[in-house]
Amino acid sequence: MKKTYLLIPALLAGFASLAQKPVFYEVNFPNAAHHEAQIIMTIPEAPAGTIRVRMSRSSAGRYATAEFGKNIYNVKAFNVDSSALAIRQVEGDVYEIPEHDATVKISYTLYANWVDGTYAGIDQSHAHLNMPATFMWYIGQEKRGAKFQFNDLDKYGWKVATQLKHEGSNVYSAPTFQYMMDSPTELSDYKMATWDVTNADGKKETLHVAIHSADTQPVVDNFARMVQKVVLEEKAVYGELPAYDFGEYTFLDDVYPTNSGDGMEHRNSTCIVSGGTDRIEGNEVRMLGTFSHEYFHSWNVKRIRPKSLEPFNFEHADMSNELWFAEGFTQYYGELLLVRAGFHTADDYTRTVAGLVNSVLNTPAAARYTPVQMSNYAVFADAGVSIDPNNQGNMFISYYYYGGATALALDLRLRSEFNITLDDFMRQVWLDYGKPYIPYTIADLQKSLTKVTNKVFAADFFKRYINGIEKNDYAALLAKAGFELRKAQPGKAWAGSLFLNNQRGRSGQVRATTDNGFAITSNTTIGTPIYKAGIDVGDVITKADGKDIKDAQAFADVIAAKQIGDKIAVTYTNRAGEHQTTITLAESPALEVVTFEKTGKTLTKDQETFRTNWLSTKVK
Ligand SMILES: [Zn+2]
């Protein structure tokens, strides 16, 4: 009886917190020309005692930290009667209000001038708002929903595009804090195209593309039809679309020449940013890749959810062991489905496959570290910002490519050893973890693979290629589809890849300029002749094979005249003085993938069937 008696107040408290009023944000744009927003946050039923409000340090789907707190100022606190409250900054991004009434108002200015999938950008043409970069929240708000009132829309001619729930006129809401942070919002004079997809259960899901660009409506409509094809191809992989929270999914796309290209997935939307042009027209197929990749995430990562990312913590970097799957398998499908949908040929696709295979067979990082370890490094590599150089070229390979190459191998092995496909595995993972929304671990993925193959195969695959550093036999696997894997520069002398950097993020680059010599401006790569000769970033090659070297071209000319195995004497300088060394030239390990037809080989009937089954449309 005593226990029951004690339980009742606790239960009531639980219900009371569920019924708490949402935090209310009023968003004004009095100074859009200077990239500012004025935001007023109202906390009704504020918790008693000191409350702490803060800006985020991370953003769902982007794994490195960001200092969003640096871009807010004029932070003030009030009671509802407008009487000022004491507020003090206790950390760069954290503020404390010791005393207050039941309702607290906090106002601040936001400076926002970077348009991508993480930050915010404001000018007279739009307010492109990613939530962690825009909105303060109070510690404890994680249990509450939020409401937004976007003002000044008529002043600038803006409409609202977002996955937030529309409550009427210019008011939108998020049922939970996690949902709020996941809901990028574009206020602009965008153009929209809308269509319905009938889902496997007979219910309708409504999809929109909302594009802020210089395009005409017919261009947007035509592009939407292309996106529609990709959507159906993705639906065919899983057998159904996710049931979107409010029955709607929105592709937000901002297109402008100075944009930094990006795409960020969300539960019922994606925030895509395209640069280099002010319009989609003429760039449709190039831009479609990001749409394909991000849409695949509405299953893989937003619903098929790694346990390590759940719930997402906005105060520090969220590390995950599973990005080789969440990003890597998505990378594989993002490209593959463009072939299935008819936007790329098998021949186009050989270049994508070569990129994946080179990243897994020809990088020092893939030779030493597992896909899991590379996933962990996302907290530094995924748009991380730093002043000092790093050694990513030698100790990191993007989990996008490493995971993509692993997906490629698994797909080809399932097809040839089990007569099933990677689609069957993805569907199993969807049914086991995505649809019921049970966050997964790596062991769980192995269980799903066991279900579609067998215990021995699944255990072996995870041991060797996910938790280990062994590599699949790509040449043999690709040959089954009539693709030949071969040396890209056979018989040519090579000193090392000095000009290539296919990593996401910045590798060890230095500011090196010289008008007398060839300055090495990025880290040399482990295993290459130039690395073995002891030459590294910051060194300046002044002489090679007896010739004075004025620049990179002069050095390349010396190499081009030599044979594999030749030794060349090199003089180089650095902070420690002048040095002599010898470079022993080798053959580049770089690989290319070519169709059998192009190599002059005959494609067998089996290879042709295998390739068709792999690359042709699955939409019935
Ligand atoms: Zn992604």
XYZ file of C-alpha atoms and ligand atoms in Angstrom:
621
model
C 0.000 0.000 0.000
C 2.763 2.329 0.839
C 4.425 1.717 -2.488
C 1.233 2.357 -4.386
C 0.691 5.516 -2.415
C 4.145 6.723 -3.398
C 3.639 5.806 -7.015
C 0.611 7.999 -7.583
C 2.342 11.410 -7.403
C 5.143 10.074 -9.585
C 2.643 8.950 -12.209
C 0.857 12.271 -12.110
C 4.153 14.090 -12.486
C 4.864 11.922 -15.517
C 1.590 12.872 -17.163
C 2.090 16.526 -16.263
C 5.429 16.569 -18.075
C 3.840 14.973 -21.149
C 1.253 17.718 -21.193
C 3.804 20.530 -20.834
C 3.248 23.417 -23.196
C 5.676 23.611 -26.089
C 8.564 26.062 -26.104
C 7.630 28.920 -28.445
C 10.010 30.570 -30.914
C 9.187 33.827 -32.675
C 11.500 34.386 -35.626
C 11.870 37.888 -37.094
C 14.034 39.213 -39.908
C 14.439 42.973 -39.357
C 17.966 42.926 -40.805
C 18.150 40.184 -43.465
C 20.419 42.359 -45.642
C 23.078 41.972 -42.953
C 22.329 38.266 -42.410
C 20.640 38.619 -39.036
C 17.531 37.141 -37.459
C 15.982 38.282 -34.200
C 14.694 35.316 -32.215
C 12.519 35.321 -29.101
C 12.221 32.054 -27.206
C 9.404 31.716 -24.677
C 9.553 28.941 -22.074
C 6.134 28.499 -20.454
C 6.022 26.511 -17.206
C 9.735 27.030 -16.801
C 11.327 24.674 -14.279
C 11.866 26.273 -10.872
C 15.367 27.396 -9.910
C 18.268 28.181 -12.199
C 17.638 27.385 -15.858
C 20.421 26.915 -18.382
C 19.882 27.733 -22.049
C 22.355 26.854 -24.752
C 23.248 26.603 -28.408
C 24.110 23.166 -29.794
C 27.606 21.929 -30.579
C 26.547 19.215 -33.000
C 23.910 18.647 -35.648
C 22.083 15.390 -36.429
C 23.743 13.633 -39.354
C 26.894 15.738 -39.258
C 29.403 14.081 -36.999
C 32.039 16.724 -36.272
C 31.323 19.426 -33.713
C 30.432 22.994 -34.664
C 30.532 26.060 -32.445
C 27.047 27.410 -33.143
C 27.292 29.542 -29.980
C 29.741 31.936 -31.691
C 26.997 33.325 -33.962
C 24.517 34.541 -31.362
C 24.689 37.809 -29.415
C 22.497 40.402 -27.635
C 21.292 37.567 -25.412
C 18.700 38.935 -22.963
C 16.123 37.421 -20.600
C 12.751 38.786 -19.461
C 9.643 37.928 -17.516
C 6.347 38.099 -19.460
C 5.756 41.614 -18.063
C 8.995 42.620 -19.884
C 10.942 43.130 -16.654
C 14.575 42.232 -17.263
C 16.119 39.130 -15.716
C 19.742 38.515 -14.822
C 21.388 36.201 -17.378
C 25.047 35.235 -17.348
C 27.190 33.410 -19.887
C 28.825 30.444 -18.132
C 30.354 28.740 -21.184
C 30.830 29.862 -24.786
C 27.433 28.493 -25.694
C 25.683 28.197 -22.304
C 23.767 30.880 -20.389
C 22.231 30.757 -16.899
C 19.113 32.479 -15.573
C 19.083 32.076 -11.756
C 15.729 33.711 -10.950
C 12.571 34.023 -13.019
C 8.762 33.801 -13.062
C 6.821 30.805 -14.382
C 7.256 31.971 -17.978
C 10.670 33.086 -19.232
C 11.492 34.908 -22.466
C 14.952 34.954 -23.990
C 15.843 37.059 -27.005
C 18.969 36.964 -29.140
C 20.385 37.960 -32.492
C 21.559 35.241 -34.858
C 24.143 35.923 -37.547
C 23.783 33.383 -40.367
C 25.685 33.439 -43.643
C 26.581 29.873 -44.622
C 24.197 27.783 -46.729
C 24.620 24.025 -46.378
C 23.116 21.049 -44.560
C 24.387 22.134 -41.138
C 24.536 25.910 -40.768
C 22.113 28.759 -41.475
C 22.081 31.424 -44.177
C 19.974 34.581 -44.226
C 19.680 37.308 -46.876
C 16.813 39.079 -48.653
C 16.256 36.010 -50.882
C 15.814 33.457 -48.121
C 16.298 32.212 -44.601
C 17.866 28.770 -44.854
C 17.631 27.457 -41.309
C 19.166 24.305 -39.918
C 17.754 24.090 -36.423
C 20.838 23.374 -34.236
C 22.573 26.350 -35.870
C 19.557 28.596 -35.282
C 17.738 27.870 -32.046
C 18.714 27.999 -28.385
C 17.156 25.427 -26.103
C 17.087 24.920 -22.364
C 18.625 21.902 -20.678
C 15.550 19.816 -19.846
C 13.737 20.812 -23.049
C 14.567 17.363 -24.470
C 11.160 16.236 -23.141
C 9.149 19.044 -24.754
C 7.805 19.934 -28.154
C 8.266 23.297 -29.864
C 6.250 25.853 -31.820
C 7.562 28.324 -34.369
C 6.130 31.549 -35.710
C 7.969 32.767 -38.797
C 7.412 36.508 -39.256
C 8.251 38.987 -42.046
C 7.277 36.462 -44.747
C 5.250 39.026 -46.749
C 7.998 41.626 -46.442
C 10.391 39.380 -48.404
C 7.857 37.363 -50.434
C 8.754 34.113 -48.668
C 6.848 30.872 -48.169
C 7.740 28.111 -45.700
C 9.075 24.680 -46.723
C 9.772 22.259 -43.880
C 8.903 18.887 -42.333
C 7.524 20.752 -39.274
C 3.792 20.293 -38.782
C 1.782 23.190 -40.207
C -0.523 24.572 -37.490
C -2.059 27.319 -39.637
C -0.904 30.647 -41.164
C 2.785 31.123 -40.279
C 2.858 28.771 -37.274
C 4.551 25.341 -37.317
C 5.272 22.776 -34.637
C 7.495 19.857 -33.696
C 6.110 17.138 -31.387
C 9.462 16.546 -29.656
C 12.824 18.228 -29.211
C 14.564 15.587 -31.369
C 12.018 16.214 -34.131
C 12.511 19.975 -33.890
C 16.282 19.631 -34.318
C 15.707 17.327 -37.304
C 13.513 19.821 -39.203
C 15.425 22.209 -41.484
C 13.274 25.072 -42.713
C 13.636 27.074 -45.909
C 11.830 30.417 -46.099
C 11.996 31.683 -49.667
C 10.105 32.154 -52.907
C 10.812 28.538 -53.905
C 9.039 26.580 -56.628
C 7.353 23.339 -55.680
C 6.243 20.136 -57.378
C 4.136 17.553 -55.547
C 3.096 13.970 -56.235
C 1.630 10.997 -54.396
C 3.011 7.494 -54.110
C 0.668 4.675 -53.157
C 2.476 2.674 -50.520
C 2.461 -1.115 -50.093
C -0.307 -0.812 -47.466
C -2.476 1.189 -49.891
C -1.943 4.488 -48.029
C -0.783 7.575 -49.855
C 2.524 9.262 -49.139
C 2.831 12.788 -50.525
C 6.226 13.898 -51.814
C 7.358 17.434 -52.595
C 10.409 19.021 -54.145
C 10.779 22.648 -53.019
C 13.503 24.304 -55.058
C 14.934 27.752 -54.430
C 16.718 28.556 -57.690
C 16.483 30.638 -60.859
C 14.576 27.825 -62.643
C 11.146 28.076 -64.227
C 8.223 25.952 -62.998
C 8.388 23.576 -66.027
C 12.076 22.851 -65.246
C 11.187 22.079 -61.615
C 8.268 19.876 -62.753
C 10.503 17.967 -65.146
C 13.188 17.494 -62.482
C 10.518 16.280 -60.047
C 9.578 13.563 -62.581
C 13.213 12.431 -62.571
C 13.261 12.381 -58.750
C 10.001 10.421 -58.876
C 11.736 7.677 -60.912
C 14.499 7.429 -58.327
C 11.940 7.306 -55.483
C 10.212 4.312 -57.112
C 13.546 2.553 -57.634
C 14.321 3.011 -53.916
C 10.857 1.798 -52.934
C 11.562 -1.362 -54.959
C 14.676 -2.070 -52.833
C 12.727 -2.061 -49.548
C 9.332 -3.087 -50.892
C 7.687 -0.006 -49.397
C 8.209 3.620 -48.461
C 8.500 4.493 -44.787
C 5.217 5.799 -43.340
C 6.185 9.476 -43.124
C 5.187 11.136 -39.849
C 2.601 13.498 -41.300
C 2.170 11.568 -44.552
C 4.636 13.880 -46.310
C 8.282 13.946 -47.389
C 9.949 17.107 -48.733
C 13.161 17.506 -50.741
C 14.442 21.003 -49.915
C 16.967 22.243 -52.456
C 18.768 25.565 -52.529
C 20.694 26.240 -55.737
C 23.112 29.160 -55.953
C 26.622 29.589 -57.446
C 28.420 30.355 -54.169
C 26.745 27.540 -52.203
C 28.893 24.812 -50.793
C 27.414 21.552 -52.185
C 25.855 19.386 -49.503
C 22.978 17.112 -48.589
C 21.650 16.251 -45.147
C 19.062 13.601 -44.393
C 16.114 14.022 -42.020
C 13.123 11.868 -41.057
C 10.624 13.405 -43.457
C 12.791 15.707 -45.529
C 16.271 16.363 -46.798
C 18.190 19.607 -46.983
C 20.118 19.702 -50.260
C 22.361 22.545 -51.342
C 23.834 22.786 -54.825
C 26.558 25.173 -55.923
C 28.387 26.287 -59.055
C 25.199 27.390 -60.797
C 21.957 29.227 -60.032
C 19.735 26.605 -61.659
C 18.957 22.925 -62.067
C 18.345 23.296 -65.801
C 21.161 21.561 -67.673
C 22.548 20.024 -64.456
C 19.727 17.575 -63.707
C 21.603 14.266 -63.787
C 24.614 15.632 -61.893
C 22.313 16.936 -59.144
C 20.180 13.816 -58.961
C 22.930 11.849 -57.160
C 22.453 13.810 -53.920
C 18.670 13.334 -54.114
C 19.132 9.602 -54.581
C 21.588 9.308 -51.670
C 19.628 11.452 -49.216
C 16.309 9.799 -49.991
C 17.813 6.362 -49.291
C 18.594 7.700 -45.818
C 14.871 8.038 -45.069
C 15.167 4.274 -44.515
C 18.869 3.754 -43.809
C 19.918 5.925 -40.834
C 16.725 7.850 -40.078
C 14.683 4.703 -39.348
C 17.225 1.888 -39.612
C 18.963 3.720 -36.783
C 22.344 2.941 -35.167
C 21.962 2.589 -31.409
C 25.034 4.779 -30.930
C 23.176 7.778 -32.418
C 19.994 7.366 -30.437
C 19.011 9.760 -28.975
C 21.280 12.264 -30.706
C 23.233 14.388 -28.248
C 23.527 18.043 -29.323
C 26.135 19.000 -26.735
C 29.064 17.017 -28.139
C 30.160 14.900 -31.109
C 28.121 11.693 -31.570
C 30.416 8.813 -32.445
C 29.113 5.780 -34.317
C 30.595 2.375 -35.188
C 28.118 1.898 -37.993
C 28.687 4.665 -40.553
C 30.252 2.173 -43.012
C 26.663 0.835 -43.193
C 24.592 3.996 -42.577
C 26.632 6.095 -45.030
C 28.607 3.482 -46.978
C 25.702 1.263 -48.021
C 23.710 4.427 -48.760
C 26.576 5.647 -50.942
C 26.511 2.360 -52.871
C 22.753 2.510 -53.466
C 22.712 6.249 -54.200
C 24.892 5.570 -57.274
C 23.531 2.137 -58.225
C 19.902 3.300 -58.287
C 20.723 6.011 -60.838
C 21.835 3.189 -63.140
C 18.700 1.150 -62.395
C 16.547 4.237 -63.041
C 18.217 4.683 -66.427
C 20.190 7.888 -65.755
C 23.600 6.198 -66.140
C 24.803 3.356 -68.376
C 26.765 0.303 -67.246
C 29.787 1.925 -68.856
C 29.323 5.142 -66.813
C 28.987 2.980 -63.739
C 32.422 1.344 -64.200
C 34.036 4.631 -63.083
C 31.983 4.679 -59.863
C 32.914 1.056 -59.188
C 36.600 1.829 -59.813
C 36.444 4.644 -57.251
C 35.042 2.260 -54.629
C 37.532 -0.501 -55.371
C 40.548 1.850 -55.334
C 39.510 3.238 -51.970
C 39.397 -0.225 -50.407
C 42.403 -1.822 -52.176
C 44.725 1.139 -52.640
C 44.719 3.315 -49.552
C 47.030 2.971 -46.547
C 44.088 3.412 -44.183
C 41.993 0.545 -45.614
C 45.069 -1.690 -45.389
C 45.431 -0.976 -41.658
C 42.033 -0.099 -40.198
C 38.558 -1.643 -40.216
C 35.386 -0.001 -41.573
C 34.290 0.310 -37.932
C 37.428 2.264 -36.972
C 36.981 4.551 -39.968
C 33.370 5.190 -38.888
C 34.650 6.367 -35.504
C 36.840 8.978 -37.172
C 33.754 10.752 -38.587
C 33.742 12.976 -35.493
C 36.846 14.647 -36.971
C 36.422 14.033 -40.696
C 32.801 14.992 -41.352
C 33.131 18.716 -42.067
C 35.418 19.136 -39.089
C 37.170 22.491 -38.978
C 40.734 22.958 -37.748
C 43.749 25.147 -38.384
C 46.478 22.542 -37.911
C 47.020 19.864 -40.565
C 46.235 16.187 -40.017
C 47.441 12.922 -41.552
C 44.114 11.826 -43.045
C 45.723 10.810 -46.336
C 47.569 8.066 -44.470
C 45.290 7.088 -41.595
C 41.770 7.719 -42.851
C 39.642 6.488 -45.720
C 36.108 7.774 -45.979
C 33.521 5.320 -44.588
C 31.384 6.376 -47.588
C 33.779 4.653 -50.000
C 35.061 1.914 -47.682
C 31.460 1.039 -46.775
C 30.324 1.469 -50.393
C 33.014 -0.958 -51.557
C 31.955 -3.403 -48.835
C 28.326 -3.146 -50.007
C 29.471 -3.783 -53.592
C 31.353 -6.937 -52.565
C 28.479 -8.197 -50.427
C 25.961 -7.596 -53.226
C 28.077 -9.498 -55.768
C 28.724 -12.336 -53.317
C 25.044 -12.704 -52.347
C 24.180 -12.826 -56.046
C 26.800 -15.419 -56.926
C 26.833 -17.573 -53.757
C 23.196 -17.437 -52.582
C 21.186 -16.346 -55.601
C 19.796 -13.450 -53.550
C 20.805 -9.775 -53.609
C 21.820 -6.976 -51.289
C 18.218 -5.719 -51.664
C 17.088 -8.861 -49.788
C 19.496 -8.046 -46.962
C 18.404 -4.380 -46.812
C 14.753 -5.483 -46.714
C 15.553 -7.876 -43.843
C 17.294 -5.098 -41.883
C 14.316 -2.824 -42.590
C 11.853 -5.405 -41.256
C 14.025 -6.336 -38.258
C 15.072 -2.845 -37.100
C 13.863 -0.014 -39.344
C 10.122 -0.492 -39.539
C 9.702 -1.343 -35.816
C 12.234 1.433 -35.004
C 14.561 -0.681 -32.882
C 18.022 0.929 -32.918
C 20.607 -1.619 -34.113
C 24.191 -2.613 -33.309
C 26.724 -4.305 -35.610
C 25.822 -7.669 -34.042
C 22.193 -7.028 -35.045
C 23.195 -6.465 -38.680
C 25.036 -9.775 -38.581
C 21.824 -11.429 -37.326
C 19.864 -10.050 -40.283
C 22.558 -11.274 -42.683
C 22.358 -14.706 -41.031
C 18.613 -14.786 -41.741
C 19.091 -14.271 -45.494
C 22.268 -16.414 -45.795
C 23.504 -18.654 -42.999
C 25.375 -18.424 -39.712
C 28.770 -19.373 -41.124
C 28.732 -16.908 -44.021
C 27.461 -13.994 -41.915
C 29.955 -14.617 -39.101
C 32.800 -14.929 -41.585
C 31.839 -11.776 -43.518
C 31.606 -9.637 -40.391
C 34.800 -11.061 -38.900
C 36.911 -10.540 -42.016
C 35.516 -7.411 -43.663
C 33.644 -5.360 -41.027
C 35.518 -6.037 -37.792
C 38.664 -7.015 -39.715
C 40.794 -5.605 -42.517
C 40.675 -8.454 -45.037
C 39.555 -7.638 -48.560
C 37.164 -9.391 -50.914
C 38.341 -10.629 -54.326
C 36.983 -7.731 -56.378
C 38.519 -8.858 -59.684
C 36.751 -12.232 -59.517
C 33.469 -10.723 -58.295
C 33.348 -8.008 -60.969
C 34.191 -10.524 -63.697
C 30.862 -12.227 -62.957
C 29.184 -9.103 -64.357
C 31.622 -8.865 -67.250
C 33.603 -6.022 -65.659
C 37.384 -6.241 -65.805
C 39.469 -4.853 -62.948
C 42.938 -3.934 -64.207
C 45.875 -1.568 -63.690
C 45.003 1.962 -64.757
C 48.559 3.005 -65.766
C 50.304 -0.240 -66.723
C 54.001 -0.099 -67.579
C 54.429 3.565 -66.620
C 56.974 4.815 -64.110
C 55.386 6.421 -61.080
C 56.699 8.211 -57.985
C 53.455 8.591 -56.021
C 50.138 10.398 -56.140
C 51.052 13.919 -55.168
C 48.097 15.684 -56.622
C 45.275 13.372 -55.615
C 43.245 13.734 -52.510
C 39.967 11.872 -52.680
C 39.267 12.179 -48.980
C 36.423 14.167 -47.519
C 37.910 16.820 -45.323
C 41.268 18.488 -45.357
C 44.439 16.490 -45.332
C 47.839 17.739 -44.280
C 48.170 20.731 -46.520
C 50.636 23.559 -46.002
C 51.000 27.012 -47.361
C 54.046 26.419 -49.489
C 55.053 28.723 -52.276
C 58.351 28.850 -54.014
C 59.576 30.055 -57.362
C 62.575 27.766 -57.227
C 61.629 24.120 -56.942
C 58.666 21.801 -56.668
C 56.983 22.362 -53.295
C 55.166 19.319 -51.886
C 51.934 20.791 -50.554
C 50.155 17.718 -49.203
C 51.198 14.659 -47.237
C 52.947 11.989 -49.265
C 51.264 8.585 -49.123
C 52.623 5.546 -47.269
C 53.986 2.931 -49.664
C 54.656 5.298 -52.581
C 58.209 5.711 -53.937
C 58.393 9.356 -52.848
C 57.250 8.480 -49.306
C 59.833 5.696 -49.090
C 62.492 8.205 -50.190
C 61.673 10.258 -47.078
C 60.052 13.210 -48.828
C 57.010 14.756 -47.143
C 54.756 17.793 -47.064
C 56.708 21.045 -46.859
C 59.741 19.685 -48.701
C 60.898 21.424 -51.887
C 62.478 19.309 -54.623
C 65.208 21.334 -56.352
C 67.049 18.689 -58.418
C 66.071 15.331 -59.914
C 68.158 13.036 -62.101
C 70.772 15.796 -62.486
C 68.278 18.366 -63.738
C 67.220 21.580 -61.957
C 63.550 21.341 -60.958
C 61.652 24.642 -61.140
C 58.108 23.342 -60.663
C 55.786 20.305 -60.566
C 55.788 19.952 -64.363
C 59.585 19.742 -64.530
C 59.508 16.907 -61.971
C 56.693 15.106 -63.865
C 58.760 15.366 -67.089
C 61.727 13.641 -65.419
C 59.500 10.770 -64.227
C 57.778 10.413 -67.615
C 61.118 9.734 -69.328
C 61.967 6.851 -66.948
C 61.114 3.168 -66.584
C 59.627 1.226 -63.704
C 62.462 0.249 -61.345
C 64.733 3.176 -62.349
C 66.396 5.015 -59.491
C 66.620 8.794 -59.600
C 68.818 10.986 -57.443
C 66.864 13.833 -55.862
C 67.889 16.938 -53.937
C 65.312 18.590 -51.701
C 65.287 21.263 -49.029
C 63.262 21.860 -45.892
C 63.650 23.511 -42.514
C 66.376 21.007 -41.595
C 68.535 21.990 -44.594
C 69.369 20.385 -47.954
C 69.063 16.611 -48.404
C 69.960 13.981 -51.003
C 67.807 10.903 -51.548
C 66.990 8.291 -54.166
C 63.505 7.571 -55.490
C 62.987 4.079 -56.901
C 60.180 4.358 -59.437
C 57.356 1.818 -59.407
C 54.130 1.063 -61.268
C 51.070 2.896 -59.955
C 48.743 0.534 -58.078
C 45.708 2.536 -59.322
C 42.978 0.335 -60.791
C 40.323 0.902 -63.407
C 37.187 -1.020 -64.249
C 36.288 -1.621 -67.886
C 33.449 -3.583 -69.471
C 34.520 -6.815 -71.207
C 33.103 -5.360 -74.431
C 35.607 -2.490 -74.245
C 38.558 -4.817 -73.618
C 37.624 -6.905 -76.664
C 36.580 -9.912 -74.563
C 33.277 -11.637 -75.249
C 30.565 -11.238 -72.678
C 29.111 -14.676 -71.881
C 25.372 -15.225 -71.523
C 25.820 -15.783 -67.756
C 27.756 -12.538 -67.361
C 25.184 -10.636 -69.367
C 22.335 -12.029 -67.230
C 24.245 -11.327 -64.019
C 24.864 -7.718 -65.091
C 21.264 -7.175 -66.204
C 19.884 -8.541 -62.932
C 22.220 -6.263 -61.012
C 21.796 -3.014 -62.943
C 18.326 -3.048 -64.507
C 15.188 -1.427 -63.130
C 13.308 -3.191 -60.337
C 10.172 -1.084 -60.756
C 7.260 -3.200 -61.921
Zn 24.686 10.285 -46.381
